[in-house]
Amino acid sequence: MANAQETAKKIMAHFDSKGWSIPDVASAMNISEQYLRKILKNPDDHWEQITNIISKYTIR
């Protein structure tokens, strides 16, 4: 099973490679920027949301 912190780093790397900022992604997901930052800072506590982000943006 993947480490939650590594997964969050992969998500951020994917966003950076596309040139997307946290506010852009939060707006596209229709959630607040603060909530997205909370998810990415504490991925162990937010596996369902992390999984949704991975599936929505097909991050591998």
mmCIF file of C-alpha atoms in Angstrom:
data_model
loop_
_atom_site.group_PDB
_atom_site.id
_atom_site.type_symbol
_atom_site.label_atom_id
_atom_site.label_comp_id
_atom_site.label_asym_id
_atom_site.label_seq_id
_atom_site.Cartn_x
_atom_site.Cartn_y
_atom_site.Cartn_z
ATOM 1 C CA MET A 1 0.000 0.000 0.000
ATOM 2 C CA ALA A 2 1.264 3.460 -0.844
ATOM 3 C CA ASN A 3 2.464 5.825 1.814
ATOM 4 C CA ALA A 4 -0.026 8.673 2.252
ATOM 5 C CA GLN A 5 2.652 11.379 2.272
ATOM 6 C CA GLU A 6 4.196 10.026 -0.941
ATOM 7 C CA THR A 7 0.766 9.977 -2.541
ATOM 8 C CA ALA A 8 0.150 13.611 -1.602
ATOM 9 C CA LYS A 9 3.548 14.524 -3.096
ATOM 10 C CA LYS A 10 2.640 12.723 -6.342
ATOM 11 C CA ILE A 11 -0.634 14.643 -6.481
ATOM 12 C CA MET A 12 1.163 17.957 -5.987
ATOM 13 C CA ALA A 13 3.792 17.009 -8.596
ATOM 14 C CA HIS A 14 1.003 16.224 -11.061
ATOM 15 C CA PHE A 15 -0.638 19.593 -10.430
ATOM 16 C CA ASP A 16 2.726 21.375 -10.794
ATOM 17 C CA SER A 17 3.487 19.561 -14.052
ATOM 18 C CA LYS A 18 0.175 20.784 -15.472
ATOM 19 C CA GLY A 19 0.781 24.325 -14.188
ATOM 20 C CA TRP A 20 -2.203 24.197 -11.841
ATOM 21 C CA SER A 21 -2.167 25.973 -8.504
ATOM 22 C CA ILE A 22 -4.054 24.894 -5.394
ATOM 23 C CA PRO A 23 -6.737 27.596 -5.880
ATOM 24 C CA ASP A 24 -7.286 26.449 -9.484
ATOM 25 C CA VAL A 25 -7.723 22.815 -8.494
ATOM 26 C CA ALA A 26 -9.947 23.651 -5.537
ATOM 27 C CA SER A 27 -12.172 25.756 -7.762
ATOM 28 C CA ALA A 28 -12.382 22.974 -10.366
ATOM 29 C CA MET A 29 -13.301 20.486 -7.636
ATOM 30 C CA ASN A 30 -15.851 22.906 -6.181
ATOM 31 C CA ILE A 31 -14.259 22.852 -2.722
ATOM 32 C CA SER A 32 -12.525 25.543 -0.717
ATOM 33 C CA GLU A 33 -8.810 26.106 -1.030
ATOM 34 C CA GLN A 34 -8.436 25.631 2.724
ATOM 35 C CA TYR A 35 -10.137 22.241 2.569
ATOM 36 C CA LEU A 36 -7.899 21.051 -0.281
ATOM 37 C CA ARG A 37 -4.814 22.184 1.634
ATOM 38 C CA LYS A 38 -6.093 20.324 4.712
ATOM 39 C CA ILE A 39 -6.545 17.152 2.654
ATOM 40 C CA LEU A 40 -3.040 17.380 1.183
ATOM 41 C CA LYS A 41 -1.406 18.200 4.539
ATOM 42 C CA ASN A 42 -3.104 15.279 6.329
ATOM 43 C CA PRO A 43 -3.597 12.580 3.704
ATOM 44 C CA ASP A 44 -3.711 9.824 6.350
ATOM 45 C CA ASP A 45 -6.949 11.300 7.656
ATOM 46 C CA HIS A 46 -8.506 11.868 4.226
ATOM 47 C CA TRP A 47 -8.031 8.681 2.191
ATOM 48 C CA GLU A 48 -11.451 8.917 0.567
ATOM 49 C CA GLN A 49 -10.788 12.447 -0.682
ATOM 50 C CA ILE A 50 -7.267 11.514 -1.827
ATOM 51 C CA THR A 51 -8.726 8.584 -3.769
ATOM 52 C CA ASN A 52 -11.296 10.894 -5.372
ATOM 53 C CA ILE A 53 -8.562 13.332 -6.451
ATOM 54 C CA ILE A 54 -6.474 10.510 -7.925
ATOM 55 C CA SER A 55 -9.400 9.092 -9.871
ATOM 56 C CA LYS A 56 -10.673 12.467 -11.057
ATOM 57 C CA TYR A 57 -7.307 13.525 -12.455
ATOM 58 C CA THR A 58 -6.084 9.985 -13.348
ATOM 59 C CA ILE A 59 -2.851 10.383 -11.425
ATOM 60 C CA ARG A 60 -0.565 7.362 -11.674
#
